[in-house]
Short mmCIF file of C-alpha atoms and ligand atoms in Angstrom, two decimals:
data_model
loop_
_atom_site.label_atom_id
_atom_site.label_comp_id
_atom_site.label_asym_id
_atom_site.label_seq_id
_atom_site.Cartn_x
_atom_site.Cartn_y
_atom_site.Cartn_z
CA MET A 17 -146.54 -81.67 -26.11
CA ALA A 18 -145.91 -79.34 -23.14
CA ALA A 19 -145.21 -75.75 -24.09
CA THR A 20 -141.69 -74.49 -23.40
CA LEU A 21 -141.05 -71.29 -21.46
CA ALA A 22 -140.04 -69.59 -24.73
CA ASP A 23 -143.36 -70.58 -26.36
CA LEU A 24 -145.26 -69.22 -23.38
CA TYR A 25 -143.28 -65.97 -23.56
CA ASN A 26 -143.86 -65.58 -27.31
CA ASP A 27 -147.59 -66.18 -26.96
CA ASN A 28 -147.98 -63.69 -24.08
CA SER A 29 -145.26 -61.14 -24.83
CA SER A 30 -147.66 -58.25 -25.42
CA LYS A 31 -149.53 -59.05 -22.17
CA LEU A 32 -146.22 -59.21 -20.26
CA ALA A 33 -145.10 -55.91 -21.76
CA ALA A 34 -148.40 -54.30 -20.70
CA PHE A 35 -148.00 -55.74 -17.19
CA GLY A 36 -144.43 -54.40 -17.00
CA LEU A 37 -145.63 -50.97 -18.05
CA VAL A 38 -148.42 -50.88 -15.46
CA ALA A 39 -146.06 -52.11 -12.70
CA SER A 40 -143.45 -49.44 -13.59
CA ALA A 41 -146.11 -46.73 -13.70
CA TYR A 42 -147.35 -47.86 -10.25
CA VAL A 43 -143.83 -47.73 -8.74
CA LEU A 44 -143.20 -44.30 -10.31
CA CYS A 45 -146.54 -42.89 -9.09
CA LYS A 46 -145.89 -44.24 -5.58
CA PHE A 47 -142.43 -42.66 -5.56
CA MET A 48 -143.76 -39.31 -6.78
CA TRP A 49 -146.58 -39.42 -4.20
CA THR A 50 -144.02 -40.07 -1.41
CA VAL A 51 -141.80 -37.19 -2.60
CA GLY A 52 -144.77 -34.83 -3.03
CA ARG A 53 -146.15 -35.66 0.41
CA GLY A 54 -142.68 -35.15 1.95
CA ILE A 55 -142.32 -31.72 0.32
CA ALA A 56 -145.82 -30.73 1.51
CA THR A 57 -145.17 -31.96 5.07
CA TYR A 58 -141.67 -30.62 5.67
CA PHE A 59 -141.62 -27.43 3.55
CA VAL A 60 -144.81 -26.15 1.94
CA GLY A 61 -147.29 -26.79 4.80
CA PRO A 62 -145.13 -25.18 7.53
CA ALA A 63 -144.25 -22.25 5.22
CA LEU A 64 -147.98 -21.62 4.63
CA GLY A 65 -148.61 -21.66 8.41
CA LEU A 66 -150.64 -24.88 8.28
CA SER A 67 -148.91 -26.51 11.28
CA ALA A 68 -150.94 -27.17 14.43
CA ASP A 69 -151.78 -24.29 16.76
CA LEU A 70 -151.02 -25.79 20.18
CA LYS A 71 -152.45 -22.86 22.13
CA LYS A 72 -155.90 -23.51 20.66
CA ALA A 73 -155.75 -27.13 21.86
CA GLY A 74 -155.40 -26.20 25.54
CA ALA A 75 -153.48 -24.00 27.97
CA TRP A 76 -151.11 -26.76 29.11
CA ALA A 77 -148.77 -29.33 27.57
CA VAL A 78 -147.12 -32.32 29.26
CA VAL A 79 -143.63 -33.49 28.25
CA THR A 80 -142.08 -36.68 29.63
CA GLY A 81 -138.28 -37.09 29.73
CA CYS A 82 -137.94 -33.32 29.45
CA THR A 83 -134.65 -32.36 31.09
CA ASP A 84 -132.41 -33.39 28.21
CA GLY A 85 -132.24 -34.07 24.49
CA ILE A 86 -135.39 -34.20 22.38
CA GLY A 87 -137.80 -33.79 25.33
CA LYS A 88 -136.06 -30.63 26.53
CA ALA A 89 -136.28 -29.17 23.02
CA TYR A 90 -140.03 -29.96 22.91
CA ALA A 91 -140.53 -28.31 26.32
CA PHE A 92 -138.76 -25.12 25.18
CA GLN A 93 -140.41 -24.92 21.79
CA ILE A 94 -143.90 -25.56 23.15
CA ALA A 95 -143.38 -22.90 25.86
CA LYS A 96 -142.20 -20.49 23.15
CA LYS A 97 -145.68 -20.81 21.61
CA GLY A 98 -147.17 -19.48 24.87
CA VAL A 99 -148.32 -22.85 26.25
CA ASN A 100 -147.73 -23.72 29.95
CA VAL A 101 -145.71 -26.90 30.47
CA VAL A 102 -145.88 -29.83 32.90
CA LEU A 103 -142.31 -31.14 33.09
CA ILE A 104 -141.74 -34.80 34.01
CA SER A 105 -138.35 -36.49 34.53
CA ARG A 106 -136.47 -38.29 37.27
CA THR A 107 -134.29 -35.55 38.74
CA GLN A 108 -135.99 -32.76 40.74
CA SER A 109 -132.93 -30.46 40.70
CA LYS A 110 -132.78 -30.60 36.88
CA LEU A 111 -136.55 -30.03 36.69
CA ASP A 112 -136.31 -26.95 38.96
CA GLU A 113 -133.54 -25.46 36.85
CA LEU A 114 -135.44 -26.12 33.62
CA ALA A 115 -138.71 -24.73 35.00
CA LYS A 116 -136.97 -21.51 36.06
CA GLU A 117 -135.33 -21.13 32.66
CA ILE A 118 -138.59 -21.67 30.78
CA GLU A 119 -140.64 -19.34 33.01
CA THR A 120 -138.07 -16.55 32.74
CA LYS A 121 -137.59 -16.90 29.01
CA TYR A 122 -141.20 -17.33 27.86
CA GLN A 123 -143.40 -15.99 30.71
CA VAL A 124 -145.47 -19.18 30.92
CA GLN A 125 -146.32 -21.33 33.93
CA THR A 126 -144.67 -24.65 34.65
CA CYS A 127 -145.39 -27.57 36.94
CA THR A 128 -142.70 -30.13 37.74
CA ILE A 129 -143.19 -33.81 38.60
CA ALA A 130 -140.23 -35.99 39.56
CA ALA A 131 -141.10 -39.52 38.44
CA ASP A 132 -139.08 -42.54 37.37
CA PHE A 133 -140.88 -44.40 34.58
CA THR A 134 -139.02 -47.63 35.35
CA ASP A 135 -141.22 -47.80 38.44
CA CYS A 136 -144.82 -48.50 37.45
CA SER A 137 -146.25 -48.91 40.91
CA LYS A 138 -147.38 -45.46 42.07
CA ILE A 139 -146.07 -42.88 39.64
CA TYR A 140 -149.25 -42.66 37.57
CA ASP A 141 -151.35 -41.89 40.67
CA LYS A 142 -148.85 -39.18 41.56
CA ILE A 143 -148.99 -37.73 38.03
CA ARG A 144 -152.82 -37.93 37.95
CA ASP A 145 -153.00 -35.92 41.19
CA ALA A 146 -150.47 -33.33 40.02
CA ILE A 147 -152.21 -32.57 36.70
CA LYS A 148 -155.76 -32.60 38.06
CA GLY A 149 -157.75 -29.61 36.80
CA LEU A 150 -155.22 -28.57 34.14
CA GLU A 151 -156.52 -28.15 30.61
CA ILE A 152 -154.00 -30.30 28.76
CA GLY A 153 -154.04 -29.77 25.01
CA THR A 154 -150.73 -31.41 24.14
CA LEU A 155 -149.04 -34.54 25.45
CA VAL A 156 -145.52 -35.40 24.34
CA ASN A 157 -144.68 -39.01 25.22
CA ASN A 158 -140.95 -38.64 24.75
CA VAL A 159 -139.22 -40.54 27.56
CA GLY A 160 -137.29 -43.56 26.31
CA MET A 161 -134.24 -45.72 26.94
CA ALA A 162 -131.99 -47.82 24.73
CA LEU A 163 -129.10 -50.20 25.31
CA PRO A 164 -125.75 -48.43 25.62
CA TYR A 165 -124.41 -50.58 22.76
CA PRO A 166 -125.84 -53.34 20.51
CA GLU A 167 -125.94 -56.66 22.38
CA TYR A 168 -127.36 -60.15 21.93
CA PHE A 169 -130.49 -60.79 23.97
CA VAL A 170 -128.93 -63.77 25.76
CA GLU A 171 -125.72 -61.91 26.55
CA LEU A 172 -127.25 -58.80 28.10
CA PRO A 173 -125.75 -58.23 31.53
CA ASP A 174 -128.48 -57.94 34.20
CA ARG A 175 -130.92 -58.93 31.46
CA ASP A 176 -134.19 -59.26 33.38
CA GLN A 177 -133.83 -55.85 35.00
CA ILE A 178 -132.88 -54.07 31.76
CA LEU A 179 -135.73 -55.70 29.84
CA GLN A 180 -138.31 -54.72 32.46
CA ASN A 181 -137.01 -51.17 32.63
CA MET A 182 -137.07 -50.79 28.88
CA ILE A 183 -140.60 -52.13 28.60
CA HIS A 184 -141.81 -49.80 31.37
CA VAL A 185 -140.03 -46.69 30.10
CA ASN A 186 -140.67 -47.17 26.37
CA MET A 187 -144.10 -48.81 26.36
CA SER A 188 -145.93 -48.49 29.70
CA SER A 189 -145.16 -44.76 29.93
CA VAL A 190 -146.76 -44.02 26.54
CA THR A 191 -149.75 -46.23 27.29
CA MET A 192 -150.44 -45.00 30.83
CA MET A 193 -149.81 -41.29 30.14
CA THR A 194 -152.19 -41.53 27.19
CA SER A 195 -154.72 -43.28 29.38
CA LEU A 196 -154.47 -40.42 31.91
CA ILE A 197 -154.84 -37.60 29.39
CA LEU A 198 -156.60 -38.75 26.20
CA PRO A 199 -160.13 -39.17 27.65
CA ASP A 200 -160.28 -35.45 28.61
CA MET A 201 -159.03 -34.44 25.19
CA VAL A 202 -161.74 -36.52 23.56
CA GLN A 203 -164.35 -34.98 25.84
CA ARG A 204 -163.16 -31.46 24.97
CA ARG A 205 -162.90 -32.52 21.30
CA ARG A 206 -159.38 -31.11 20.87
CA GLY A 207 -155.83 -32.11 21.59
CA TYR A 208 -152.54 -33.46 20.28
CA VAL A 209 -150.68 -36.55 21.46
CA ILE A 210 -147.13 -36.76 20.12
CA ASN A 211 -145.46 -40.14 20.61
CA ILE A 212 -141.72 -40.42 20.03
CA ALA A 213 -140.93 -43.82 18.54
CA SER A 214 -137.76 -44.31 16.47
CA GLY A 215 -136.40 -45.15 13.04
CA ALA A 216 -135.52 -48.40 14.83
CA ALA A 217 -139.24 -49.27 14.57
CA GLU A 218 -139.02 -49.45 10.80
CA GLN A 219 -137.56 -52.94 10.70
CA PRO A 220 -136.58 -55.68 13.17
CA LEU A 221 -133.12 -54.96 14.55
CA PRO A 222 -131.02 -57.87 15.82
CA LEU A 223 -128.86 -56.75 18.79
CA PHE A 224 -131.30 -53.87 19.36
CA ASN A 225 -134.18 -56.34 19.55
CA ILE A 226 -136.17 -55.06 22.55
CA TYR A 227 -135.62 -51.40 21.65
CA SER A 228 -136.93 -51.83 18.12
CA ALA A 229 -139.81 -54.02 19.37
CA THR A 230 -140.86 -51.44 21.99
CA LYS A 231 -140.78 -48.71 19.37
CA ILE A 232 -142.96 -50.61 16.88
CA TYR A 233 -145.43 -50.94 19.76
CA VAL A 234 -145.46 -47.14 20.04
CA ASP A 235 -145.89 -46.87 16.27
CA TYR A 236 -148.87 -49.25 16.11
CA LEU A 237 -150.51 -47.85 19.23
CA SER A 238 -150.27 -44.30 17.86
CA LYS A 239 -151.68 -45.17 14.45
CA SER A 240 -154.59 -47.19 15.78
CA LEU A 241 -155.44 -44.56 18.43
CA HIS A 242 -155.35 -41.83 15.81
CA GLU A 243 -157.84 -43.77 13.71
CA GLU A 244 -160.11 -44.04 16.77
CA VAL A 245 -160.00 -40.40 17.89
CA HIS A 246 -159.34 -38.17 14.90
CA GLY A 247 -163.08 -37.89 14.25
CA LYS A 248 -163.36 -36.50 17.79
CA GLY A 249 -160.97 -33.63 17.18
CA VAL A 250 -157.83 -35.28 18.61
CA THR A 251 -154.65 -36.00 16.64
CA VAL A 252 -152.19 -38.72 17.61
CA GLN A 253 -148.87 -38.29 15.82
CA VAL A 254 -146.03 -40.81 15.83
CA VAL A 255 -142.53 -39.43 15.27
CA ARG A 256 -139.73 -41.81 14.23
CA PRO A 257 -136.38 -39.98 14.43
CA ASN A 258 -133.15 -41.48 13.19
CA PHE A 259 -129.96 -40.28 14.93
CA VAL A 260 -130.21 -37.02 16.88
CA ALA A 261 -127.20 -35.71 18.85
CA THR A 262 -128.23 -36.53 22.46
CA LYS A 263 -127.00 -38.50 25.47
CA LEU A 264 -129.11 -41.49 24.43
CA SER A 265 -127.56 -41.75 20.96
CA GLY A 266 -124.10 -41.02 22.40
CA ILE A 267 -123.44 -38.70 19.44
CA ARG A 268 -122.14 -35.29 20.42
CA LYS A 269 -121.34 -33.65 17.09
CA THR A 270 -124.15 -32.62 14.78
CA ASN A 271 -123.95 -33.04 11.04
CA LEU A 272 -126.35 -33.15 8.10
CA ILE A 273 -127.90 -36.47 9.10
CA THR A 274 -127.53 -36.04 12.88
CA PRO A 275 -129.27 -32.81 13.85
CA SER A 276 -129.24 -31.16 17.25
CA PRO A 277 -132.39 -31.77 19.36
CA ASN A 278 -133.48 -28.16 18.65
CA THR A 279 -133.17 -28.47 14.90
CA PHE A 280 -134.93 -31.82 14.98
CA VAL A 281 -137.82 -30.68 17.16
CA SER A 282 -138.46 -27.43 15.30
CA SER A 283 -138.85 -29.53 12.14
CA ALA A 284 -140.92 -32.24 13.84
CA LEU A 285 -143.27 -29.75 15.56
CA ALA A 286 -143.87 -28.02 12.23
CA THR A 287 -145.18 -31.32 10.83
CA LEU A 288 -147.87 -31.56 13.55
CA GLY A 289 -151.24 -31.02 11.93
CA LEU A 290 -149.81 -32.02 8.55
CA SER A 291 -148.75 -35.61 9.12
CA THR A 292 -149.69 -38.21 11.72
CA SER A 293 -146.78 -40.54 10.96
CA THR A 294 -143.45 -38.90 10.31
CA ASN A 295 -139.68 -39.16 10.67
CA GLY A 296 -139.84 -35.56 11.89
CA TYR A 297 -136.96 -34.27 9.80
CA TRP A 298 -136.72 -34.36 6.02
CA ILE A 299 -133.26 -35.90 5.86
CA HIS A 300 -134.38 -38.66 8.23
CA ALA A 301 -137.35 -39.29 5.93
CA VAL A 302 -135.02 -39.66 2.93
CA GLN A 303 -132.71 -41.89 4.99
CA SER A 304 -135.56 -44.15 6.09
CA TYR A 305 -136.92 -44.37 2.55
CA VAL A 306 -133.54 -45.43 1.16
CA VAL A 307 -132.93 -47.85 4.05
CA SER A 308 -136.32 -49.49 3.45
CA TRP A 309 -135.18 -50.32 -0.10
CA VAL A 310 -131.57 -51.31 0.40
CA VAL A 311 -130.88 -52.40 4.01
CA SER A 312 -132.07 -55.83 5.04
CA MET A 313 -132.34 -57.18 8.58
CA LYS A 314 -129.20 -59.27 7.88
CA ALA A 315 -127.27 -56.14 6.86
CA ALA A 316 -128.40 -54.40 10.07
CA HIS A 317 -127.25 -57.47 12.05
CA PHE A 318 -123.83 -57.29 10.39
CA LEU A 319 -123.52 -53.55 11.06
CA PHE A 320 -124.53 -53.82 14.74
CA LEU A 321 -122.11 -56.71 15.23
CA ARG A 322 -119.28 -54.41 14.18
CA ILE A 323 -120.50 -51.62 16.47
CA ARG A 324 -120.80 -54.12 19.34
CA LYS A 325 -117.25 -55.33 18.78
CA ALA A 326 -115.89 -51.77 18.88
CA ALA A 327 -117.97 -50.96 22.00
CA LEU A 328 -116.76 -54.07 23.85
CA LYS A 329 -113.15 -53.21 22.99
CA ARG A 330 -113.68 -49.68 24.33
CA ILE A 331 -115.19 -51.02 27.57
CA ALA A 332 -112.31 -53.51 28.00
CA ARG A 333 -109.75 -50.70 27.49
CA LYS A 334 -111.56 -48.54 30.04
CA ASN A 335 -111.70 -51.37 32.60
CA LYS A 336 -108.00 -52.05 32.09
CA GLY A 337 -107.22 -48.36 32.71
CA ASN A 338 -109.10 -48.35 36.03
N1 NAP B 422 -131.41 -39.50 20.22
C1 NAP B 422 -131.69 -40.28 19.19
O1 NAP B 422 -130.88 -40.50 18.28
C2 NAP B 422 -133.06 -40.92 19.10
C3 NAP B 422 -133.39 -41.61 17.92
C4 NAP B 422 -134.63 -42.20 17.83
C5 NAP B 422 -135.53 -42.11 18.87
N2 NAP B 422 -135.18 -41.46 20.00
C6 NAP B 422 -136.18 -41.41 21.08
O2 NAP B 422 -136.35 -40.07 21.51
C7 NAP B 422 -136.70 -40.04 22.88
C8 NAP B 422 -135.80 -39.07 23.63
O3 NAP B 422 -134.47 -39.51 23.51
P1 NAP B 422 -133.22 -38.56 23.78
O4 NAP B 422 -132.18 -38.99 22.84
O5 NAP B 422 -133.63 -37.14 23.81
O6 NAP B 422 -132.82 -39.03 25.26
P2 NAP B 422 -131.86 -38.35 26.34
O7 NAP B 422 -131.10 -37.22 25.76
O8 NAP B 422 -131.13 -39.46 26.98
O9 NAP B 422 -132.89 -37.71 27.40
C9 NAP B 422 -133.72 -38.55 28.13
C10 NAP B 422 -134.60 -37.72 29.06
O10 NAP B 422 -135.47 -38.62 29.74
C11 NAP B 422 -135.27 -38.54 31.14
N3 NAP B 422 -135.35 -39.91 31.65
C12 NAP B 422 -134.52 -40.93 31.34
N4 NAP B 422 -134.91 -42.05 31.97
C13 NAP B 422 -136.01 -41.73 32.69
C14 NAP B 422 -136.88 -42.46 33.53
N5 NAP B 422 -136.66 -43.75 33.82
N6 NAP B 422 -137.93 -41.82 34.08
C15 NAP B 422 -138.14 -40.51 33.85
N7 NAP B 422 -137.35 -39.76 33.04
C16 NAP B 422 -136.31 -40.36 32.47
C17 NAP B 422 -133.91 -37.90 31.33
O11 NAP B 422 -133.84 -37.06 32.48
P3 NAP B 422 -133.42 -37.56 33.94
O12 NAP B 422 -132.17 -38.37 33.74
O13 NAP B 422 -133.25 -36.34 34.76
O14 NAP B 422 -134.59 -38.35 34.39
C18 NAP B 422 -133.85 -36.97 30.11
O15 NAP B 422 -134.54 -35.77 30.39
C19 NAP B 422 -136.63 -41.48 23.37
O16 NAP B 422 -137.91 -42.04 23.38
C20 NAP B 422 -135.76 -42.16 22.33
O17 NAP B 422 -136.02 -43.54 22.22
C21 NAP B 422 -133.97 -40.87 20.15
#
């Protein structure tokens, strides 16, 4: 006669109990390892002065998307360490102002390059010429763009143009800038490449589909490149911020979970040399850990639908007022 489930349980109860114990111990150890690594990366390592020394990597750093938000904070904080900075963004007047501010404040050299990363045709030749001969020890691939509000792929206004721009700004820029600069770093056997991805790379995001897909590209590219070059003295770090108060996020007020760009970058830079894959800021790491356990893609879809609805209402009100 076939054994019932209860018979099977009774016969194997001690084995099942042992399995349960091992599985619980594994989950507990994994949790403690994650917490321990987080404490070492965000607190103990930086406090012991174990973060990367950018000056040793080379006299110059390059920062893309540097006139605002996270990129501007990287440019300032790298210059503060005595490293000269190549500043790349679209608007020459903003670049000139920033260069003057950095040179006056930190007595370092700057070089400005006005380039629009939506245009792939000639900008990389222009950048190659402008940085020729500079000893670049740090590259921050920061420039990025997102949709102004969550939207369905098929309902995106001016879809083809937006998709191409996003792919060029978020993916081509990281790839081509790395292609320009990484070979020299490898030859000199030192250097840091910092790639700004996003917490949006940590799971597929309906209504932010292309953004999250471009950011997982940055995540995978960074991790595989790091594996290829870390034996040659070069570190590739991927940073996945959650919300930071910038123009791109549309959040003006800072709070515990939404830091200012300066607070975020001083934390993220301190993790360089200690972690090659990071959320950059300890609260964002906790947030991402919790989200990975409790928020499903369907829940994200539901949440973004509500945000979309509110955004569309706001736009309709604005249009009515005009
Ligand atoms: N803020 C967040 O909550 C958040 C969260 C996760 C990830 N991120 C990522 O962090 C990075 C920086 O974001 P952010 O929030 O600091 O952005 P932001 O405040 O909007 O600043 C963007 C910077 O990039 C420049 N830029 C924009 N489009 C450009 C283009 N086509 N070509 C050249 N430069 C361009 C802008 O200057 P010009 O207009 O003068 O060119 C500006 O300096 C992005 O990769 C973003 O995806 C941000």
